[in-house]
Short mmCIF file of N, CA and C in Angstrom, two decimals:
data_model
loop_
_atom_site.label_atom_id
_atom_site.label_comp_id
_atom_site.label_asym_id
_atom_site.label_seq_id
_atom_site.Cartn_x
_atom_site.Cartn_y
_atom_site.Cartn_z
N UNK G 1 0.84 -1.04 0.18
CA UNK G 1 0.03 -0.10 -0.04
C UNK G 1 0.96 1.27 0.00
N UNK G 2 1.80 1.20 -0.55
CA UNK G 2 2.95 2.50 -0.67
C UNK G 2 2.49 3.27 -1.95
N UNK G 3 2.24 4.51 -1.68
CA UNK G 3 1.86 5.55 -2.54
C UNK G 3 3.37 5.76 -3.30
N UNK G 4 3.31 5.28 -4.79
CA UNK G 4 4.48 5.62 -5.53
C UNK G 4 4.33 6.83 -6.64
N UNK G 5 5.47 7.52 -6.57
CA UNK G 5 5.55 8.88 -7.37
C UNK G 5 6.90 8.70 -8.18
N UNK G 6 6.88 9.04 -9.28
CA UNK G 6 8.13 9.22 -10.06
C UNK G 6 8.51 10.37 -10.73
N UNK G 7 9.55 10.66 -11.02
CA UNK G 7 9.83 11.91 -11.94
C UNK G 7 10.32 11.58 -13.23
N UNK G 8 9.82 11.73 -14.23
CA UNK G 8 10.29 11.55 -15.68
C UNK G 8 10.99 12.50 -16.25
N UNK G 9 12.46 12.31 -16.41
CA UNK G 9 12.96 13.53 -17.23
C UNK G 9 13.02 13.81 -18.73
N UNK G 10 12.80 12.41 -19.25
CA UNK G 10 12.96 12.17 -20.69
C UNK G 10 11.79 11.59 -21.19
N UNK G 11 11.36 12.25 -22.41
CA UNK G 11 10.25 11.64 -23.11
C UNK G 11 10.16 10.27 -23.61
N UNK G 12 11.66 9.81 -24.08
CA UNK G 12 11.83 8.56 -24.59
C UNK G 12 11.56 7.46 -23.42
N UNK G 13 11.42 7.76 -22.38
CA UNK G 13 11.47 6.72 -21.04
C UNK G 13 10.01 6.73 -20.75
N UNK G 14 8.94 7.35 -21.62
CA UNK G 14 7.64 7.19 -21.16
C UNK G 14 7.08 5.86 -21.00
N UNK G 15 7.28 4.82 -21.67
CA UNK G 15 6.85 3.40 -21.85
C UNK G 15 7.21 2.75 -20.56
N UNK G 16 8.38 2.95 -20.04
CA UNK G 16 8.77 2.48 -18.60
C UNK G 16 8.17 3.07 -17.61
N UNK G 17 7.73 4.13 -17.51
CA UNK G 17 6.94 4.85 -16.44
C UNK G 17 5.54 4.36 -16.49
N UNK G 18 5.11 4.35 -17.94
CA UNK G 18 3.72 3.81 -17.98
C UNK G 18 3.47 2.42 -17.34
N UNK G 19 4.71 1.47 -17.56
CA UNK G 19 4.38 0.32 -17.04
C UNK G 19 4.45 0.02 -15.44
N UNK G 20 5.00 1.08 -14.99
CA UNK G 20 5.63 0.82 -13.72
C UNK G 20 4.30 1.06 -12.57
N UNK G 21 3.09 1.16 -13.19
CA UNK G 21 1.93 1.02 -12.21
C UNK G 21 2.11 2.12 -10.87
N UNK G 22 2.47 3.39 -11.56
CA UNK G 22 2.51 4.43 -10.44
C UNK G 22 1.18 5.21 -10.10
N UNK G 23 1.14 5.57 -8.95
CA UNK G 23 0.17 6.37 -8.49
C UNK G 23 0.10 8.08 -9.15
N UNK G 24 1.59 8.47 -9.30
CA UNK G 24 1.63 9.71 -9.71
C UNK G 24 2.83 9.92 -10.64
N UNK G 25 2.97 10.45 -11.78
CA UNK G 25 4.06 10.45 -12.35
C UNK G 25 4.07 12.12 -12.87
N UNK G 26 5.50 12.54 -12.40
CA UNK G 26 5.78 14.24 -12.84
C UNK G 26 6.78 14.09 -13.86
N UNK G 27 6.64 15.17 -14.49
CA UNK G 27 7.50 15.55 -15.72
C UNK G 27 7.74 16.83 -15.65
N UNK G 28 9.02 16.99 -16.03
CA UNK G 28 9.69 18.46 -15.47
C UNK G 28 8.87 19.42 -16.13
N UNK G 29 8.77 19.68 -17.30
CA UNK G 29 8.15 20.77 -17.68
C UNK G 29 6.54 20.73 -17.47
N UNK G 30 5.90 19.80 -17.37
CA UNK G 30 4.46 19.58 -16.98
C UNK G 30 4.07 20.07 -15.55
N UNK G 31 5.39 19.79 -14.58
CA UNK G 31 5.01 20.33 -13.23
C UNK G 31 5.01 21.45 -13.03
N UNK G 32 5.79 22.26 -13.72
CA UNK G 32 5.78 23.93 -13.64
C UNK G 32 4.41 24.33 -14.42
N UNK G 33 3.95 23.87 -15.59
CA UNK G 33 2.95 24.47 -16.07
C UNK G 33 1.55 24.19 -15.32
N UNK G 34 1.55 22.84 -14.79
CA UNK G 34 0.32 22.46 -13.98
C UNK G 34 0.10 23.28 -12.80
N UNK G 35 1.35 23.54 -12.30
CA UNK G 35 1.35 24.62 -11.06
C UNK G 35 0.78 25.88 -11.27
N UNK G 36 1.26 26.32 -12.46
CA UNK G 36 0.89 27.86 -12.91
C UNK G 36 -0.52 27.62 -13.31
N UNK G 37 -1.19 26.78 -13.96
CA UNK G 37 -2.40 26.55 -14.42
C UNK G 37 -3.42 26.48 -13.20
N UNK G 38 -2.79 25.59 -12.13
CA UNK G 38 -3.74 25.57 -10.84
C UNK G 38 -3.97 26.88 -10.15
N UNK G 39 -2.72 27.63 -10.16
CA UNK G 39 -2.65 28.92 -9.53
C UNK G 39 -3.56 30.05 -10.34
N UNK G 40 -3.42 29.84 -11.60
CA UNK G 40 -4.48 30.72 -12.52
C UNK G 40 -5.97 30.41 -12.17
N UNK G 41 -6.30 29.16 -12.45
CA UNK G 41 -7.55 28.43 -12.28
C UNK G 41 -8.31 28.67 -10.73
N UNK G 42 -7.59 28.61 -9.89
CA UNK G 42 -8.07 28.71 -8.44
C UNK G 42 -7.12 29.68 -7.78
N UNK G 43 -7.15 31.01 -7.99
CA UNK G 43 -6.46 32.03 -7.33
C UNK G 43 -6.43 31.78 -5.54
N UNK G 44 -7.48 31.32 -4.92
CA UNK G 44 -7.25 31.01 -3.59
C UNK G 44 -6.44 29.76 -3.18
N UNK G 45 -5.92 29.10 -4.09
CA UNK G 45 -4.83 28.12 -3.78
C UNK G 45 -3.74 28.68 -3.17
N UNK G 46 -3.25 29.76 -3.59
CA UNK G 46 -2.01 30.28 -3.17
C UNK G 46 -2.06 30.41 -1.68
N UNK G 47 -3.32 31.36 -1.21
CA UNK G 47 -3.37 31.61 0.27
C UNK G 47 -3.57 30.39 0.72
N UNK G 48 -4.19 29.48 0.36
CA UNK G 48 -4.35 28.13 1.25
C UNK G 48 -3.17 27.44 1.38
N UNK G 49 -2.45 27.50 0.33
CA UNK G 49 -1.09 26.76 0.58
C UNK G 49 -0.22 27.64 1.43
N UNK G 50 -0.28 28.78 1.54
CA UNK G 50 0.77 29.72 2.48
C UNK G 50 0.26 29.26 3.89
N UNK G 51 -1.02 29.29 4.05
CA UNK G 51 -1.62 28.87 5.46
C UNK G 51 -1.11 27.52 5.88
N UNK G 52 -1.11 26.40 4.91
CA UNK G 52 -1.10 24.89 5.49
C UNK G 52 0.36 24.71 5.38
N UNK G 53 1.34 25.29 4.67
CA UNK G 53 2.85 25.37 4.71
C UNK G 53 3.16 25.54 6.09
N UNK G 54 2.69 26.14 6.80
CA UNK G 54 3.06 26.41 8.33
C UNK G 54 2.46 25.14 9.30
N UNK G 55 1.80 24.17 8.90
CA UNK G 55 1.41 23.29 9.71
C UNK G 55 2.34 22.21 10.04
N UNK G 56 2.14 21.99 11.46
CA UNK G 56 2.98 20.73 11.88
C UNK G 56 2.57 19.34 11.49
N UNK G 57 3.20 18.43 11.44
CA UNK G 57 2.84 16.91 11.10
C UNK G 57 1.67 16.47 11.32
N UNK G 58 1.12 16.69 12.63
CA UNK G 58 -0.09 16.03 12.96
C UNK G 58 -1.46 16.69 12.34
N UNK G 59 -1.21 17.93 12.39
CA UNK G 59 -2.32 18.91 11.64
C UNK G 59 -2.28 18.61 10.03
N UNK G 60 -1.01 18.64 9.57
CA UNK G 60 -1.00 18.19 8.21
C UNK G 60 -1.47 16.83 7.51
N UNK G 61 -1.13 15.90 8.60
CA UNK G 61 -1.89 14.36 8.36
C UNK G 61 -3.09 14.40 8.57
N UNK G 62 -3.76 15.22 9.39
CA UNK G 62 -4.98 15.34 9.55
C UNK G 62 -5.88 16.17 8.33
N UNK G 63 -5.26 17.01 7.76
CA UNK G 63 -5.83 17.45 6.34
C UNK G 63 -5.78 16.37 5.13
N UNK G 64 -4.49 15.90 5.16
CA UNK G 64 -4.31 14.92 4.10
C UNK G 64 -5.39 13.78 4.11
N UNK G 65 -5.60 13.36 5.61
CA UNK G 65 -6.86 12.24 5.61
C UNK G 65 -8.03 12.77 5.44
N UNK G 66 -8.31 14.20 5.65
CA UNK G 66 -9.79 14.65 5.26
C UNK G 66 -9.82 14.52 3.68
N UNK G 67 -8.95 15.06 3.10
CA UNK G 67 -8.87 15.12 1.28
C UNK G 67 -9.01 13.61 0.90
N UNK G 68 -8.17 12.80 1.44
CA UNK G 68 -8.36 11.26 1.09
C UNK G 68 -9.56 10.62 1.17
N UNK G 69 -10.43 11.22 2.43
CA UNK G 69 -11.80 10.51 2.89
C UNK G 69 -12.73 10.90 1.84
N UNK G 70 -12.44 12.10 0.77
CA UNK G 70 -13.40 12.33 -0.16
C UNK G 70 -13.07 12.05 -1.47
N UNK G 71 -11.57 11.86 -1.95
CA UNK G 71 -11.50 11.60 -3.04
C UNK G 71 -10.71 10.14 -3.24
N UNK G 72 -10.37 9.28 -2.22
CA UNK G 72 -10.01 8.06 -2.21
C UNK G 72 -8.73 7.95 -3.16
N UNK G 73 -8.97 7.14 -4.08
CA UNK G 73 -7.71 6.91 -5.04
C UNK G 73 -7.75 7.79 -6.21
N UNK G 74 -8.81 8.54 -6.42
CA UNK G 74 -8.66 9.78 -7.37
C UNK G 74 -7.78 10.79 -7.33
N UNK G 75 -7.63 11.29 -8.28
CA UNK G 75 -6.64 12.66 -8.01
C UNK G 75 -7.43 13.70 -7.82
N UNK G 76 -7.31 14.36 -6.58
CA UNK G 76 -8.28 15.52 -6.28
C UNK G 76 -8.42 16.58 -7.45
N UNK G 77 -9.86 17.12 -7.41
CA UNK G 77 -10.03 18.41 -8.35
C UNK G 77 -10.33 19.32 -7.37
N UNK G 78 -9.62 20.77 -7.57
CA UNK G 78 -9.76 21.63 -6.73
C UNK G 78 -10.77 22.89 -7.68
N UNK G 79 -11.67 23.59 -7.13
CA UNK G 79 -12.37 24.56 -7.37
C UNK G 79 -12.74 25.77 -6.64
N UNK G 80 -13.05 26.63 -7.19
CA UNK G 80 -13.64 27.81 -6.50
C UNK G 80 -15.09 28.13 -6.64
N UNK G 81 -15.79 28.36 -5.53
CA UNK G 81 -17.18 28.90 -5.49
C UNK G 81 -17.12 30.58 -5.10
N UNK G 82 -17.99 31.10 -6.05
CA UNK G 82 -17.91 32.57 -5.40
C UNK G 82 -19.46 32.82 -5.33
N UNK G 83 -20.08 33.00 -4.01
CA UNK G 83 -21.47 33.04 -3.91
C UNK G 83 -21.71 34.68 -4.12
N UNK G 84 -22.35 34.67 -5.43
CA UNK G 84 -23.03 35.84 -5.92
C UNK G 84 -23.83 35.74 -7.01
N UNK G 85 -24.52 36.64 -7.44
CA UNK G 85 -25.68 36.33 -8.40
C UNK G 85 -25.08 35.89 -9.90
N UNK G 86 -23.92 36.33 -10.11
CA UNK G 86 -23.57 36.07 -11.57
C UNK G 86 -22.97 34.67 -11.50
N UNK G 87 -22.13 34.20 -10.52
CA UNK G 87 -21.43 32.90 -10.32
C UNK G 87 -22.61 31.80 -9.76
N UNK G 88 -23.29 32.14 -9.03
CA UNK G 88 -24.13 30.86 -8.40
C UNK G 88 -25.51 31.55 -8.06
N UNK G 89 -26.45 31.76 -9.38
CA UNK G 89 -27.60 32.55 -9.18
C UNK G 89 -28.71 31.92 -8.29
N UNK G 90 -28.62 30.49 -8.26
CA UNK G 90 -29.67 30.16 -7.50
C UNK G 90 -29.59 30.03 -5.94
N UNK G 91 -28.41 29.83 -5.78
CA UNK G 91 -27.81 29.85 -4.34
C UNK G 91 -27.88 31.18 -3.76
N UNK G 92 -27.64 32.44 -4.50
CA UNK G 92 -27.56 33.72 -4.27
C UNK G 92 -28.90 34.22 -4.04
N UNK G 93 -29.81 33.48 -4.62
CA UNK G 93 -31.40 33.88 -4.67
C UNK G 93 -31.55 33.28 -3.27
N UNK G 94 -31.66 31.92 -2.99
CA UNK G 94 -31.93 31.44 -1.84
C UNK G 94 -31.37 32.04 -0.68
N UNK G 95 -30.19 32.26 -0.40
CA UNK G 95 -29.76 32.72 0.71
C UNK G 95 -30.29 34.35 1.07
N UNK G 96 -31.11 34.64 0.05
CA UNK G 96 -31.76 36.04 0.78
C UNK G 96 -32.89 35.76 1.52
N UNK G 97 -33.56 34.42 1.25
CA UNK G 97 -34.75 34.14 1.82
C UNK G 97 -34.80 33.12 2.94
N UNK G 98 -33.47 32.47 3.04
CA UNK G 98 -33.44 31.52 4.15
C UNK G 98 -31.88 31.21 4.27
N UNK G 99 -31.56 30.58 5.61
CA UNK G 99 -30.13 30.16 5.73
C UNK G 99 -29.90 28.87 5.05
N UNK G 100 -28.70 28.87 4.38
CA UNK G 100 -28.05 27.85 3.73
C UNK G 100 -26.61 27.53 4.41
N UNK G 101 -26.61 26.23 4.93
CA UNK G 101 -25.31 25.67 5.36
C UNK G 101 -24.36 25.08 4.28
N UNK G 102 -22.92 25.32 4.72
CA UNK G 102 -22.22 24.47 3.89
C UNK G 102 -22.67 23.00 3.81
N UNK G 103 -23.03 22.47 4.62
CA UNK G 103 -23.67 20.91 4.51
C UNK G 103 -24.66 20.88 3.47
N UNK G 104 -25.46 21.99 3.33
CA UNK G 104 -26.57 21.70 2.33
C UNK G 104 -25.89 21.75 0.89
N UNK G 105 -24.93 22.39 0.82
CA UNK G 105 -24.40 22.30 -0.77
C UNK G 105 -23.82 21.03 -1.05
N UNK G 106 -23.39 20.39 0.15
CA UNK G 106 -22.55 19.13 0.03
C UNK G 106 -23.75 17.77 0.08
N UNK G 107 -24.95 18.14 0.00
CA UNK G 107 -25.91 17.02 -0.12
C UNK G 107 -25.61 16.37 -1.59
N UNK G 108 -26.11 14.99 -1.36
CA UNK G 108 -26.34 14.44 -2.86
C UNK G 108 -27.53 14.66 -3.47
N UNK G 109 -27.17 14.36 -5.10
CA UNK G 109 -28.00 14.72 -5.89
C UNK G 109 -28.52 13.51 -6.65
N UNK G 110 -29.64 13.24 -6.70
CA UNK G 110 -30.37 12.32 -7.23
C UNK G 110 -31.53 12.80 -8.34
N UNK G 111 -31.63 12.52 -9.46
CA UNK G 111 -32.54 12.98 -10.30
C UNK G 111 -34.28 12.54 -9.88
N UNK G 112 -34.18 11.62 -9.47
CA UNK G 112 -35.49 11.04 -9.19
C UNK G 112 -35.88 11.31 -8.06
N UNK G 113 -34.62 11.51 -6.94
CA UNK G 113 -35.21 11.70 -5.40
C UNK G 113 -33.98 12.45 -5.04
N UNK G 114 -34.37 13.28 -4.22
CA UNK G 114 -33.30 13.99 -3.45
C UNK G 114 -32.99 13.37 -1.87
N UNK G 115 -31.73 13.08 -1.55
CA UNK G 115 -31.56 12.11 -0.30
C UNK G 115 -30.52 12.87 0.35
N UNK G 116 -30.74 13.62 1.41
CA UNK G 116 -30.21 14.24 2.20
C UNK G 116 -28.99 13.47 3.12
N UNK G 117 -29.44 11.95 2.82
CA UNK G 117 -28.40 11.15 3.58
C UNK G 117 -27.23 11.12 2.98
N UNK G 118 -27.08 11.47 1.70
CA UNK G 118 -26.15 11.24 0.84
C UNK G 118 -25.40 12.41 0.38
N UNK G 119 -24.06 12.37 0.56
CA UNK G 119 -23.32 13.64 0.28
C UNK G 119 -22.35 13.62 -0.93
N UNK G 120 -22.12 14.79 -1.28
CA UNK G 120 -21.21 14.95 -2.44
C UNK G 120 -19.87 14.65 -1.85
N UNK G 121 -18.96 13.86 -2.68
CA UNK G 121 -17.93 13.74 -2.26
C UNK G 121 -16.85 14.72 -2.77
N UNK G 122 -16.82 15.78 -1.53
CA UNK G 122 -16.20 17.21 -1.85
C UNK G 122 -16.12 17.64 -0.44
N UNK G 123 -15.05 18.60 -0.05
CA UNK G 123 -14.76 19.04 1.06
C UNK G 123 -14.32 20.55 1.08
N UNK G 124 -14.84 21.39 1.79
CA UNK G 124 -14.66 22.81 1.75
C UNK G 124 -13.15 22.96 2.59
N UNK G 125 -12.17 23.43 1.71
CA UNK G 125 -10.92 23.44 2.39
C UNK G 125 -10.77 24.79 2.68
N UNK G 126 -11.28 25.85 2.36
CA UNK G 126 -11.00 27.15 2.62
C UNK G 126 -12.31 28.17 2.37
N UNK G 127 -12.18 29.02 3.25
CA UNK G 127 -13.29 30.12 2.88
C UNK G 127 -12.70 31.62 3.18
N UNK G 128 -12.67 32.21 2.11
CA UNK G 128 -12.83 33.78 2.38
C UNK G 128 -13.85 34.55 2.80
N UNK G 129 -14.05 35.31 3.69
CA UNK G 129 -15.09 36.28 3.95
C UNK G 129 -14.76 37.50 4.12
N UNK G 130 -14.85 38.39 3.29
CA UNK G 130 -14.18 39.71 3.49
C UNK G 130 -12.82 39.68 3.92
N UNK G 131 -12.12 40.06 4.82
CA UNK G 131 -10.89 40.11 4.98
C UNK G 131 -10.56 38.69 6.00
N UNK G 132 -11.52 38.02 5.98
CA UNK G 132 -11.20 36.87 7.20
C UNK G 132 -10.99 35.51 6.33
N UNK G 133 -10.34 34.88 6.83
CA UNK G 133 -9.84 33.34 6.39
C UNK G 133 -10.32 32.17 7.19
N UNK G 134 -10.89 31.29 6.72
CA UNK G 134 -11.44 30.29 7.63
C UNK G 134 -11.01 28.96 6.89
N UNK G 135 -9.97 28.15 7.54
CA UNK G 135 -9.66 26.86 6.84
C UNK G 135 -10.52 25.89 7.43
N UNK G 136 -10.80 24.81 6.50
CA UNK G 136 -12.02 23.83 6.73
C UNK G 136 -12.93 24.33 7.59
N UNK G 137 -13.86 25.03 6.70
CA UNK G 137 -15.15 25.68 7.33
C UNK G 137 -16.01 24.68 7.75
N UNK G 138 -16.57 24.64 9.00
CA UNK G 138 -17.22 23.41 9.43
C UNK G 138 -18.69 23.38 8.73
N UNK G 139 -19.09 22.25 8.50
CA UNK G 139 -20.42 21.97 7.71
C UNK G 139 -21.66 23.01 8.22
N UNK G 140 -21.77 23.08 9.58
CA UNK G 140 -22.75 23.99 9.98
C UNK G 140 -22.47 25.63 9.97
N UNK G 141 -21.58 25.81 9.15
CA UNK G 141 -21.48 27.52 8.77
C UNK G 141 -22.20 27.97 8.00
N UNK G 142 -23.01 29.00 8.07
CA UNK G 142 -24.00 29.85 7.33
C UNK G 142 -23.22 30.15 6.22
N UNK G 143 -23.83 29.89 4.87
CA UNK G 143 -23.23 30.70 3.70
C UNK G 143 -24.01 31.89 3.57
N UNK G 144 -22.75 32.90 3.08
CA UNK G 144 -23.44 34.33 3.13
C UNK G 144 -23.01 34.97 1.39
N UNK G 145 -23.57 35.97 1.26
CA UNK G 145 -23.28 36.58 -0.33
C UNK G 145 -21.90 37.01 0.16
N UNK G 146 -20.99 36.92 -1.17
CA UNK G 146 -19.87 37.12 -1.45
C UNK G 146 -18.82 36.28 -0.89
N UNK G 147 -19.23 35.07 -0.07
CA UNK G 147 -18.35 34.31 0.27
C UNK G 147 -17.54 33.55 -0.73
N UNK G 148 -16.14 33.06 -0.64
CA UNK G 148 -15.48 32.58 -1.56
C UNK G 148 -14.98 31.26 -0.92
N UNK G 149 -15.27 30.08 -1.49
CA UNK G 149 -14.82 28.86 -1.14
C UNK G 149 -13.85 28.14 -2.12
N UNK G 150 -12.82 27.58 -1.45
CA UNK G 150 -12.08 26.65 -2.27
C UNK G 150 -12.45 25.16 -1.97
N UNK G 151 -12.60 24.66 -2.89
CA UNK G 151 -13.48 23.25 -2.66
C UNK G 151 -12.61 22.09 -3.38
N UNK G 152 -12.45 20.99 -2.71
CA UNK G 152 -11.74 19.86 -2.93
C UNK G 152 -12.51 18.51 -3.30
N UNK G 153 -12.40 17.97 -4.43
CA UNK G 153 -13.31 16.74 -4.32
C UNK G 153 -13.21 15.91 -5.71
N UNK G 154 -13.97 15.29 -6.11
CA UNK G 154 -13.87 14.42 -7.34
C UNK G 154 -14.43 15.18 -8.45
N UNK G 155 -14.09 14.85 -9.43
CA UNK G 155 -14.52 15.51 -10.81
C UNK G 155 -16.20 15.55 -10.96
N UNK G 156 -16.55 14.37 -10.61
CA UNK G 156 -18.41 14.28 -10.25
C UNK G 156 -18.70 15.28 -9.40
N UNK G 157 -18.03 15.21 -8.19
CA UNK G 157 -18.57 16.35 -7.14
C UNK G 157 -18.45 17.59 -7.49
N UNK G 158 -17.65 17.85 -8.33
CA UNK G 158 -17.43 19.38 -8.80
C UNK G 158 -18.38 19.61 -9.91
N UNK G 159 -18.76 18.79 -10.64
CA UNK G 159 -20.11 18.88 -11.40
C UNK G 159 -21.46 19.10 -11.07
N UNK G 160 -21.44 18.02 -10.07
CA UNK G 160 -22.93 18.02 -9.18
C UNK G 160 -22.96 19.32 -8.41
N UNK G 161 -22.08 19.93 -7.74
CA UNK G 161 -22.24 21.06 -6.94
C UNK G 161 -22.45 22.32 -7.75
N UNK G 162 -21.92 22.27 -8.97
CA UNK G 162 -22.05 23.46 -9.75
C UNK G 162 -23.52 23.34 -10.18
N UNK G 163 -24.09 22.02 -10.46
CA UNK G 163 -25.56 22.07 -10.85
C UNK G 163 -26.32 22.52 -9.84
N UNK G 164 -26.13 22.29 -8.49
CA UNK G 164 -26.74 22.32 -7.29
C UNK G 164 -26.88 23.88 -7.17
N UNK G 165 -25.87 24.52 -7.19
CA UNK G 165 -25.95 25.81 -6.94
C UNK G 165 -26.26 26.89 -7.87
N UNK G 166 -26.49 26.32 -9.08
CA UNK G 166 -27.03 27.11 -10.29
C UNK G 166 -28.42 26.66 -10.83
N UNK G 167 -29.17 25.94 -10.15
CA UNK G 167 -30.26 24.99 -10.59
C UNK G 167 -31.15 25.55 -9.35
N UNK G 168 -32.20 26.53 -9.41
CA UNK G 168 -32.99 26.71 -8.29
C UNK G 168 -33.99 25.66 -8.00
N UNK G 169 -34.65 24.79 -8.86
CA UNK G 169 -35.24 23.56 -8.42
C UNK G 169 -34.58 22.61 -7.95
N UNK G 170 -33.40 22.43 -8.35
CA UNK G 170 -32.61 21.33 -7.45
C UNK G 170 -32.23 21.90 -6.27
N UNK G 171 -31.74 22.87 -6.19
CA UNK G 171 -31.27 23.44 -4.90
C UNK G 171 -32.33 23.59 -3.90
N UNK G 172 -33.50 23.93 -4.30
CA UNK G 172 -34.95 23.77 -3.22
C UNK G 172 -35.02 22.62 -3.04
N UNK G 173 -35.04 21.47 -4.07
CA UNK G 173 -35.13 20.20 -3.55
C UNK G 173 -34.20 19.53 -2.62
N UNK G 174 -33.01 20.02 -2.82
CA UNK G 174 -31.67 19.54 -1.78
C UNK G 174 -32.17 20.10 -0.30
N UNK G 175 -32.49 21.53 -0.39
CA UNK G 175 -32.65 21.78 1.07
C UNK G 175 -34.01 21.29 1.76
N UNK G 176 -35.15 21.07 1.08
CA UNK G 176 -36.44 20.58 1.36
C UNK G 176 -36.49 19.13 1.75
N UNK G 177 -35.45 18.36 0.73
CA UNK G 177 -35.74 16.85 0.88
C UNK G 177 -36.77 16.39 0.01
N UNK G 178 -37.54 17.33 -0.84
CA UNK G 178 -38.57 16.78 -1.38
C UNK G 178 -38.61 17.32 -2.75
N UNK G 179 -39.11 16.59 -3.78
CA UNK G 179 -39.03 16.87 -5.18
C UNK G 179 -39.87 18.32 -5.35
N UNK G 180 -39.17 19.00 -5.88
CA UNK G 180 -39.90 20.26 -6.40
C UNK G 180 -40.32 20.59 -7.86
N UNK G 181 -41.76 20.44 -8.05
CA UNK G 181 -41.95 20.62 -9.74
C UNK G 181 -41.00 21.67 -10.24
N UNK G 182 -40.69 21.50 -11.58
CA UNK G 182 -39.77 22.13 -12.56
C UNK G 182 -40.32 23.43 -13.28
N UNK G 183 -41.57 23.06 -13.77
CA UNK G 183 -42.08 24.21 -14.67
C UNK G 183 -42.87 25.34 -14.00
N UNK G 184 -43.02 26.48 -14.76
CA UNK G 184 -43.34 27.72 -14.03
C UNK G 184 -44.90 27.23 -13.40
N UNK G 185 -45.65 26.72 -14.21
CA UNK G 185 -46.91 26.47 -14.05
C UNK G 185 -47.02 25.64 -12.60
N UNK G 186 -46.36 24.56 -12.70
CA UNK G 186 -46.30 23.62 -11.13
C UNK G 186 -45.69 24.26 -10.31
N UNK G 187 -44.67 25.34 -10.37
CA UNK G 187 -44.28 25.94 -9.37
C UNK G 187 -45.31 26.93 -8.61
N UNK G 188 -46.13 27.59 -9.66
CA UNK G 188 -47.04 28.58 -9.26
C UNK G 188 -48.49 27.84 -8.55
N UNK G 189 -48.69 26.68 -8.91
CA UNK G 189 -49.70 25.90 -8.20
C UNK G 189 -48.89 25.53 -6.76
N UNK G 190 -48.07 25.12 -6.60
CA UNK G 190 -47.26 24.44 -5.51
C UNK G 190 -47.19 25.64 -4.53
N UNK G 191 -47.01 27.11 -4.81
CA UNK G 191 -46.78 27.98 -3.72
C UNK G 191 -48.41 28.55 -3.40
N UNK G 192 -49.29 28.53 -4.81
CA UNK G 192 -50.51 28.79 -4.15
C UNK G 192 -51.15 27.96 -3.33
N UNK G 193 -50.86 26.64 -3.38
CA UNK G 193 -51.30 25.75 -2.30
C UNK G 193 -50.83 25.90 -0.83
N UNK G 194 -50.14 26.61 -0.53
CA UNK G 194 -49.49 27.07 0.66
C UNK G 194 -50.14 27.82 1.51
#
């Protein structure tokens, strides 16, 4: 159960490295370009890495364990979510009317049924709120307008979360635990019946 990483310096050796059954392969040029790409795509990553670089071993091991707990054998995917009308319209609308917790946007999504007992395989790594920073924000933290989250999880989790925070019907289903009619007419009838 050893995690094996190798560095490939020359392209002519690619077939040897592919046969080695490694968990991660690093290549000189791609390491630098991947790092630049990661910082460009997720600007909060730099702030997060500056903070965690000061961790002692116990705290660093706990962080790694939490990440492995959501991605298992997959390569972690990092993404940012900015809570505002432009980037997350459904979530931005809902938080004007009711409290939404970090745990709520981590709820599992099933098209035929919304199951709050299932969770998206993702983890909130970092929260920026105004001038404040919160490392590993707790699941019962209330989400506010203009919050910025650095998330970590699987590619599927990333897609599911973006779908939830941008689709008002799905978000309301996740929050209520019941299927909510999608069409305009059905929504009007549902709210009129209350």
